[in-house]
Amino acid sequence: MNQETSELRDIINSQDDIILIIARDYGIENVNRSGLTLLDKNREDVIGEKCYQALHAKAEPCQYCPFTQTMKTKQTEVVERYDTTLGKHFRIKSTPILSERGDAVKCILSIRDVTERVNTEAKLKRMQQELNLNRRLVAIGQVAAGMTHEINNPLTGVIAFSQMLMQMDIPENMKEAVEVIFDGASRVVGIVDRLRTFARQDRPEKEYTDLNAIIGNTLAMRSYEMRSNGIEVTTHLATNLPETVANVGQLQQVLLNIIINAEQAMATSSLQKKLTITTEQVADRIRVSISDSGPGIPEEIIYRLFDPFFTTKDNTSGMGLGLNISHGIITEHGGEIRAQSEPGSGATFIIDLPIVAETREREPAKPADVEQAEPVGARILVVDDEPHICRALDRLLTKNGHQVDTTSSPLKALEMLSEAEYDLILLDLRMPDMNGIEFYDHIKAISPALQQKVVCVTGDVVSAQNEAFLHETGIPCVAKPFGVSELMRQVRHVLEGEKNDAQVTYSRS
Ligand code: ADP
């Protein structure tokens, strides 16, 4: 062997890639040191052996190997392939060795382990998809927040006027019509409330939570779809279920994922479609079980359900992230989630959450509204950019014996406050020229005492800025659309000089 040949051999042997020379009949003619290390054999044992036997312990040539193609085309061919036995990704390149006549007589096969690169690429792709999903969720939250505000404003007028009409002495047939208007508007209030919960989910705040109530709300969100798909829903919700501390929006997201999966699983089933939700206390945990009567989950995939991007659905109906995200949320809440299934007899998802001992102070019982004598004759200023809300509040407060001025301009309102003395200001927080928070700062210059007389009336308590403002100042706030007695209760509290906490009240009466 001359020096050049010896050097070339050393170069080939120093490569990490496995390099083989394969003859037309698939026999191995030569192999470098990396190849021998991988095969764990001596050179003499390998030479002459068929490549598919030596490398893959197979009796036939491998379908995917670029060797066969190269022998036909006389071109260099490359494929990437995952080897299930070795659990690695390989890049296989075949280069023809041509005879003097130009025929492919043998082939150089180089095999490179590209597992690390492929895994990194897959990880990057996953991160990109997660980022896109997060962006989409944030966008949905923003749309929902904007929508609740837009819907709440007109709804406030409908609710307030229909409630006022119902209390009036009007003909029976008109009363019936007004009741229908009020009931319809109240249903929309429920829908908007649930949207509001969803819009708040970008903030990971946790609060004492009644799981039964969250389940009720979530089922209500899907009630139309379930009814139209013939799904019978049964709930066994434990009374006196202990509370936990949780992020309501996130738990709702988990329940929605599981319920929608169950709906989809049952869609194709010819059996009766049944969804059963049970809550119970099991030892020191709260357990929620959600069962469906769908086809169940095959044993071979049940362990992969919570993996990211695991889906058996097509691209349009599933991304394989729902259960993965749900798992993350439940784990973050100190709980556990698992799936059980007997194929053919449905699937059950079980969520265990910790009971969180009651440490907060119990809210004092609200005084009964009816027996309180209403203070009358107060001078009240209403500042709201929606003229029909001004009109509704004017009517309502005037009817309750107060003297009311309204304006849709915060600047005009500041003028009015410096010209006359008011006992109470009903203030909208979201207005175009000057928002309620800025207005509140301005009235301090007129008289700091005026700040004690403010009640906020807003459809936008989901914004973090408004929530922080209400929390810091302790101003009472009535969420639009409000019920007549809730509004009057807050008005009475301020007029009587009672100290209110910063709670936003949603109750509609
Ligand atoms: P996706 O719904 O996008 O597929 P998920 O993470 O929510 O993603 O669900 C992953 C997979 O779990 C689904 O594709 C489906 O195969 C399986 N699965 C989830 N819930 C059920 C169920 N109730 N019945 C049968 N299979 C289910």
XYZ file of C-alpha atoms and ligand atoms in Angstrom:
536
model
C 0.000 0.000 0.000
C 1.570 3.274 -1.046
C 1.618 6.285 1.250
C -1.264 8.048 -0.515
C -3.550 5.027 -0.267
C -2.640 4.585 3.379
C -3.453 8.248 4.101
C -6.770 7.991 2.261
C -7.679 4.953 4.340
C -6.807 6.858 7.533
C -9.002 9.774 6.420
C -11.957 7.442 5.746
C -11.455 5.643 9.049
C -11.387 8.928 10.954
C -14.929 9.829 9.800
C -17.921 9.621 12.167
C -20.111 8.679 9.192
C -20.415 4.980 8.428
C -18.966 4.401 4.965
C -19.461 1.175 3.011
C -18.753 0.001 -0.496
C -21.615 -2.182 -1.710
C -21.459 -4.361 -4.822
C -24.310 -4.776 -7.330
C -25.444 -7.976 -5.503
C -25.670 -6.027 -2.172
C -22.473 -7.660 -0.858
C -20.315 -5.467 1.387
C -16.898 -4.988 -0.232
C -15.444 -2.608 2.313
C -16.379 -0.716 5.455
C -14.724 1.981 7.569
C -13.994 1.829 11.300
C -17.245 3.592 12.329
C -19.182 0.890 10.455
C -17.368 -1.892 12.270
C -17.996 -0.171 15.608
C -21.716 0.107 14.866
C -21.975 -3.521 13.728
C -19.672 -4.660 16.519
C -17.942 -7.133 14.163
C -14.503 -7.839 12.661
C -13.790 -6.762 9.105
C -13.418 -10.408 7.929
C -16.920 -11.246 9.199
C -18.515 -8.320 7.438
C -16.891 -8.455 4.025
C -19.083 -10.413 1.594
C -22.146 -10.254 3.832
C -25.282 -8.700 2.292
C -25.724 -5.144 3.528
C -29.397 -5.662 4.495
C -28.384 -8.692 6.600
C -25.430 -7.007 8.275
C -27.086 -3.656 8.944
C -30.724 -4.600 9.485
C -30.795 -8.375 10.028
C -33.222 -8.646 7.126
C -33.632 -11.283 4.454
C -34.519 -8.829 1.674
C -33.074 -5.500 0.463
C -34.636 -2.493 2.226
C -37.314 -0.696 0.170
C -36.257 2.795 1.129
C -32.472 2.378 0.667
C -31.149 4.758 -2.018
C -28.658 2.073 -3.178
C -31.116 0.359 -5.561
C -32.120 3.690 -7.074
C -28.500 4.754 -7.579
C -27.692 1.500 -9.354
C -30.541 2.288 -11.759
C -30.081 6.002 -12.259
C -26.284 6.178 -11.811
C -27.013 9.331 -9.796
C -26.237 10.251 -6.203
C -29.340 9.704 -4.077
C -30.083 10.820 -0.504
C -32.812 9.781 1.947
C -33.470 10.515 5.620
C -34.946 7.753 7.683
C -35.855 6.928 11.284
C -34.468 3.565 12.385
C -36.941 2.095 14.860
C -34.488 -0.540 16.149
C -31.762 1.962 16.974
C -34.178 4.835 17.803
C -32.138 7.220 15.633
C -32.546 9.324 12.513
C -30.071 8.623 9.687
C -29.169 10.441 6.487
C -28.206 7.821 3.883
C -26.324 8.904 0.780
C -25.436 6.582 -2.103
C -22.844 7.571 -4.688
C -22.299 5.365 -7.781
C -18.911 3.956 -8.791
C -18.960 3.719 -12.586
C -17.085 1.293 -14.853
C -15.126 2.519 -17.854
C -18.236 1.865 -19.957
C -20.221 4.099 -17.634
C -22.219 1.356 -15.871
C -22.862 1.537 -12.143
C -20.919 -1.414 -10.770
C -20.975 -0.610 -7.102
C -21.890 2.137 -4.747
C -20.448 4.105 -1.828
C -23.023 4.246 0.941
C -22.430 6.837 3.665
C -24.702 6.869 6.679
C -24.802 9.847 9.071
C -26.525 10.010 12.459
C -28.664 13.195 12.254
C -30.799 12.528 15.353
C -29.693 15.677 17.169
C -30.455 17.967 14.217
C -33.842 16.370 13.546
C -34.828 16.630 17.236
C -33.785 20.275 17.381
C -35.795 21.042 14.257
C -38.837 19.252 15.665
C -38.473 21.143 18.957
C -38.269 24.469 17.136
C -41.358 23.597 15.096
C -43.238 22.651 18.270
C -42.226 25.911 19.952
C -43.370 27.861 16.901
C -46.749 26.103 16.917
C -47.158 26.709 20.666
C -46.331 30.359 20.132
C -48.909 30.602 17.364
C -51.499 28.942 19.555
C -50.746 31.350 22.418
C -51.028 34.297 20.049
C -54.372 32.991 18.866
C -55.614 32.561 22.448
C -54.549 36.104 23.339
C -56.305 37.409 20.219
C -59.486 35.508 21.125
C -59.275 36.986 24.647
C -58.985 40.497 23.220
C -61.894 39.987 20.850
C -63.994 38.561 23.683
C -63.149 41.518 25.955
C -64.092 43.999 23.226
C -67.276 42.122 22.429
C -68.469 41.946 26.034
C -68.103 45.722 26.282
C -69.945 46.342 23.015
C -72.759 43.971 23.956
C -73.085 45.129 27.559
C -73.797 48.746 26.724
C -76.946 48.225 24.639
C -77.962 45.348 26.891
C -77.911 47.610 29.939
C -80.616 49.776 28.398
C -82.761 46.758 27.470
C -82.489 45.197 30.940
C -83.012 48.432 32.864
C -86.002 49.633 30.815
C -87.692 46.227 30.753
C -87.270 45.929 34.523
C -88.733 49.387 35.002
C -91.663 48.538 32.725
C -92.326 45.309 34.606
C -92.675 47.294 37.823
C -95.188 49.664 36.201
C -98.893 49.279 36.029
C -99.196 48.242 32.382
C -101.748 46.022 30.583
C -101.315 42.274 31.064
C -100.526 41.523 27.380
C -97.798 44.192 27.364
C -96.389 42.827 30.600
C -96.070 39.421 28.952
C -94.169 40.942 26.001
C -91.855 42.842 28.340
C -91.160 39.669 30.310
C -90.122 37.917 27.085
C -87.777 40.835 26.301
C -86.347 40.692 29.822
C -85.860 36.894 29.757
C -84.138 37.037 26.359
C -81.838 39.835 27.478
C -81.057 37.959 30.708
C -79.963 34.925 28.665
C -77.602 37.145 26.689
C -76.267 38.444 30.022
C -75.366 34.857 30.950
C -73.543 34.329 27.643
C -71.614 37.577 28.045
C -70.666 36.619 31.607
C -69.126 33.392 30.346
C -67.284 35.259 27.610
C -65.986 37.607 30.275
C -64.553 34.661 32.221
C -62.819 33.517 29.051
C -61.424 36.959 28.315
C -59.825 37.016 31.758
C -57.830 33.844 31.203
C -54.654 35.557 30.024
C -54.080 36.550 33.634
C -53.160 33.559 35.758
C -55.023 34.804 38.822
C -56.447 32.272 41.179
C -59.381 32.592 43.493
C -61.550 30.442 45.745
C -63.593 28.497 43.296
C -66.703 26.367 43.277
C -66.054 23.619 40.716
C -69.736 22.762 40.414
C -70.432 26.316 39.268
C -67.619 26.174 36.676
C -69.014 22.877 35.343
C -72.493 24.425 35.106
C -71.142 27.404 33.168
C -69.069 25.257 30.837
C -71.984 22.949 30.053
C -74.128 25.990 29.364
C -71.546 27.131 26.800
C -71.942 23.843 24.905
C -75.644 23.307 25.523
C -76.690 24.298 22.006
C -74.183 21.951 20.295
C -75.017 19.073 22.619
C -78.746 19.477 22.152
C -78.426 19.641 18.374
C -76.162 16.563 18.337
C -78.558 14.535 20.475
C -76.206 14.214 23.466
C -77.898 13.504 26.782
C -76.091 15.230 29.647
C -76.290 13.929 33.213
C -74.591 15.562 36.178
C -74.028 14.150 39.657
C -72.591 17.169 41.439
C -71.809 16.687 45.120
C -73.532 19.150 47.391
C -71.148 20.685 49.950
C -68.199 20.087 47.624
C -65.171 21.789 49.238
C -63.671 24.726 47.377
C -60.263 24.932 45.781
C -58.105 27.839 44.696
C -57.962 27.970 40.930
C -57.913 30.113 37.840
C -61.515 29.913 36.670
C -60.758 30.632 32.997
C -58.071 27.940 32.863
C -60.268 25.294 34.516
C -63.028 26.176 32.104
C -60.567 25.671 29.243
C -59.679 22.181 30.547
C -63.339 21.186 30.918
C -64.167 22.557 27.462
C -61.314 20.556 25.881
C -62.522 17.333 27.458
C -66.189 17.974 26.677
C -65.513 18.918 23.034
C -63.317 15.809 22.625
C -66.174 13.714 24.024
C -68.654 15.369 21.638
C -66.323 14.638 18.708
C -65.743 11.050 19.834
C -69.496 10.412 20.099
C -70.299 12.129 16.795
C -69.682 8.955 14.797
C -71.233 6.567 17.322
C -74.555 4.925 16.512
C -75.189 4.189 20.200
C -77.049 6.592 22.467
C -74.816 9.614 23.106
C -74.358 10.240 26.809
C -72.095 12.616 28.698
C -71.931 12.195 32.470
C -70.144 14.563 34.817
C -69.631 13.689 38.465
C -68.017 15.667 41.261
C -67.138 14.176 44.641
C -64.709 14.460 47.493
C -62.257 11.548 47.540
C -59.995 11.617 50.623
C -58.352 15.051 50.599
C -59.072 15.747 46.931
C -61.884 17.042 44.798
C -62.595 14.669 41.915
C -64.274 15.540 38.629
C -65.043 12.596 36.302
C -66.254 13.173 32.754
C -67.488 10.078 30.910
C -68.788 9.648 27.404
C -70.402 6.791 25.551
C -68.157 7.096 22.498
C -65.922 4.385 21.008
C -63.346 4.682 23.814
C -59.575 5.011 23.539
C -57.473 2.135 22.128
C -54.985 0.729 24.636
C -51.984 1.464 22.437
C -52.615 5.227 22.435
C -54.001 5.880 25.914
C -50.473 6.545 27.278
C -49.778 9.112 24.560
C -52.929 11.229 24.912
C -51.256 13.971 26.932
C -48.190 14.233 24.650
C -47.900 17.487 22.706
C -49.232 17.245 19.147
C -50.631 13.777 19.663
C -53.834 13.600 17.651
C -55.822 11.013 15.758
C -57.869 13.716 14.045
C -57.184 15.339 10.714
C -55.492 18.726 10.525
C -58.731 20.640 10.411
C -60.292 19.272 13.589
C -57.325 18.636 15.859
C -53.867 19.932 16.657
C -53.185 17.503 19.469
C -52.599 20.249 22.034
C -55.867 20.270 24.011
C -55.007 17.506 26.460
C -51.371 18.545 26.668
C -52.360 22.079 27.691
C -55.002 20.668 30.066
C -52.371 18.474 31.701
C -50.117 21.526 32.160
C -52.934 23.536 33.759
C -54.023 20.778 36.162
C -50.426 20.033 37.197
C -49.856 23.739 37.796
C -52.899 23.670 40.108
C -51.312 20.858 42.134
C -53.690 18.276 40.666
C -53.653 15.251 38.411
C -55.491 14.292 35.242
C -55.777 10.847 33.687
C -57.828 8.909 31.172
C -59.510 5.531 31.560
C -61.142 3.558 28.823
C -62.489 0.153 27.969
C -62.506 0.243 24.178
C -66.077 0.007 22.991
C -67.538 1.369 26.212
C -66.523 5.001 26.212
C -63.822 7.101 27.823
C -63.561 8.730 31.240
C -61.302 11.631 32.116
C -60.593 12.039 35.824
C -59.306 15.252 37.346
C -58.178 15.365 40.985
C -57.625 18.778 42.543
C -56.453 19.661 46.039
C -58.925 21.009 48.564
C -57.665 24.379 49.701
C -58.609 25.140 53.304
C -60.709 28.200 53.840
C -58.498 31.063 55.061
C -60.324 34.077 53.672
C -62.764 35.992 55.772
C -66.356 35.164 55.118
C -68.196 37.962 53.383
C -70.686 39.551 55.729
C -74.208 38.695 54.778
C -75.719 41.329 52.545
C -78.437 43.308 54.245
C -81.873 42.525 52.951
C -82.762 45.142 50.368
C -86.475 45.161 50.782
C -86.701 46.215 54.367
C -84.314 49.163 54.072
C -85.858 52.590 53.775
C -84.447 54.206 50.618
C -82.774 57.572 51.093
C -84.443 60.048 48.745
C -83.846 63.519 47.390
C -80.128 63.085 46.600
C -78.560 65.013 43.736
C -76.901 62.555 41.393
C -74.674 63.108 38.355
C -74.525 60.338 35.701
C -71.452 60.407 33.421
C -71.724 57.860 30.591
C -70.978 58.212 26.877
C -73.950 55.988 25.983
C -77.036 58.276 25.832
C -79.534 55.430 26.380
C -77.724 54.366 29.559
C -77.920 57.988 30.772
C -81.645 57.906 29.993
C -82.184 54.579 31.775
C -80.329 55.736 34.893
C -82.138 59.085 34.830
C -85.551 57.359 34.749
C -84.633 54.821 37.394
C -83.104 57.238 39.880
C -85.783 59.883 39.334
C -88.436 57.235 39.937
C -86.677 56.445 43.231
C -87.002 60.059 44.333
C -83.613 61.519 43.354
C -82.715 64.588 41.375
C -80.640 63.519 38.379
C -78.374 65.273 35.869
C -76.767 63.329 33.041
C -73.996 64.023 30.567
C -72.103 61.961 28.040
C -69.100 64.308 28.193
C -66.600 63.934 31.043
C -65.366 67.526 30.434
C -68.893 68.863 30.783
C -69.272 66.745 33.924
C -66.227 68.418 35.514
C -67.823 71.820 34.848
C -71.097 70.656 36.381
C -69.286 69.394 39.468
C -67.625 72.771 40.085
C -70.933 74.592 39.647
C -73.244 72.476 41.785
C -72.986 70.167 44.769
C -73.666 66.473 44.100
C -74.244 63.669 46.592
C -73.290 60.894 44.187
C -71.544 60.382 40.835
C -72.317 57.354 38.668
C -69.267 57.038 36.462
C -68.640 54.961 33.334
C -65.007 53.825 33.146
C -64.601 53.526 29.375
C -65.307 56.796 27.578
C -63.628 58.176 24.450
C -62.501 61.709 25.501
C -61.393 61.011 29.038
C -61.677 57.647 30.723
C -63.179 57.154 34.169
C -59.798 56.746 35.867
C -58.592 60.126 34.532
C -61.933 61.681 35.489
C -61.563 60.329 39.033
C -58.113 62.007 39.300
C -59.540 65.326 38.041
C -62.372 65.500 40.585
C -59.835 65.425 43.399
C -58.801 68.953 42.336
C -62.420 70.112 42.729
C -62.918 68.417 46.097
C -61.213 65.288 47.479
C -64.471 64.440 49.270
C -66.134 63.963 45.882
C -63.994 60.880 45.306
C -65.881 59.175 48.148
C -69.126 59.675 46.285
C -68.278 57.763 43.118
C -69.899 54.509 42.021
C -68.490 53.023 38.820
C -70.829 51.531 36.263
C -68.856 49.709 33.624
C -69.003 46.966 31.050
C -65.242 46.615 31.053
C -64.091 45.100 34.328
C -61.967 42.577 32.455
C -59.248 45.080 31.640
C -56.305 44.722 34.002
C -56.074 48.521 34.336
C -59.691 48.893 35.463
C -59.428 45.971 37.816
C -56.284 47.400 39.452
C -57.938 50.830 39.741
C -61.045 49.421 41.446
C -58.903 47.343 43.763
C -56.626 50.250 44.799
C -59.358 52.832 45.311
C -61.997 50.556 46.819
C -64.681 52.285 44.739
C -67.872 50.244 44.450
C -68.557 49.114 40.938
C -71.658 47.738 39.279
C -71.008 45.699 36.158
C -73.143 46.428 33.123
C -75.707 45.211 32.448
C -76.902 45.754 36.010
C -80.091 44.797 37.740
C -82.216 47.556 39.194
C -81.999 46.436 42.816
C -78.222 45.853 42.663
C -77.678 49.360 41.367
C -79.997 50.842 43.966
C -78.222 48.882 46.707
C -74.857 50.419 45.747
C -76.411 53.881 45.455
C -77.920 53.534 48.904
C -74.612 52.400 50.425
C -72.780 55.465 49.170
C -75.579 57.857 50.088
C -75.684 56.406 53.592
C -71.916 56.762 53.785
C -71.344 53.049 54.327
C -67.892 51.792 53.606
C -67.934 49.477 50.607
C -65.292 47.018 49.665
C -63.846 47.075 46.181
C -65.908 44.187 44.943
C -67.417 44.325 41.521
C -70.984 43.180 41.726
C -72.569 41.242 38.910
C -75.826 40.175 40.467
C -78.884 40.974 38.458
C -82.205 41.266 40.074
P -57.033 16.942 19.495
O -58.452 17.011 20.005
O -56.600 18.178 18.773
O -56.740 15.687 18.730
P -56.307 16.466 22.260
O -54.995 16.615 22.954
O -57.463 17.173 22.866
O -56.062 16.909 20.772
O -56.675 14.919 22.156
C -55.693 13.996 21.723
C -56.331 12.713 21.237
O -56.928 12.020 22.341
C -57.460 12.861 20.250
O -56.998 13.060 18.922
C -58.193 11.533 20.404
O -57.550 10.510 19.674
C -57.971 11.188 21.876
N -59.176 11.474 22.692
C -59.371 12.532 23.507
N -60.576 12.446 24.111
C -61.166 11.307 23.663
C -62.439 10.652 23.921
N -63.324 11.186 24.755
N -62.674 9.491 23.270
C -61.767 8.945 22.421
N -60.553 9.508 22.142
C -60.256 10.667 22.754
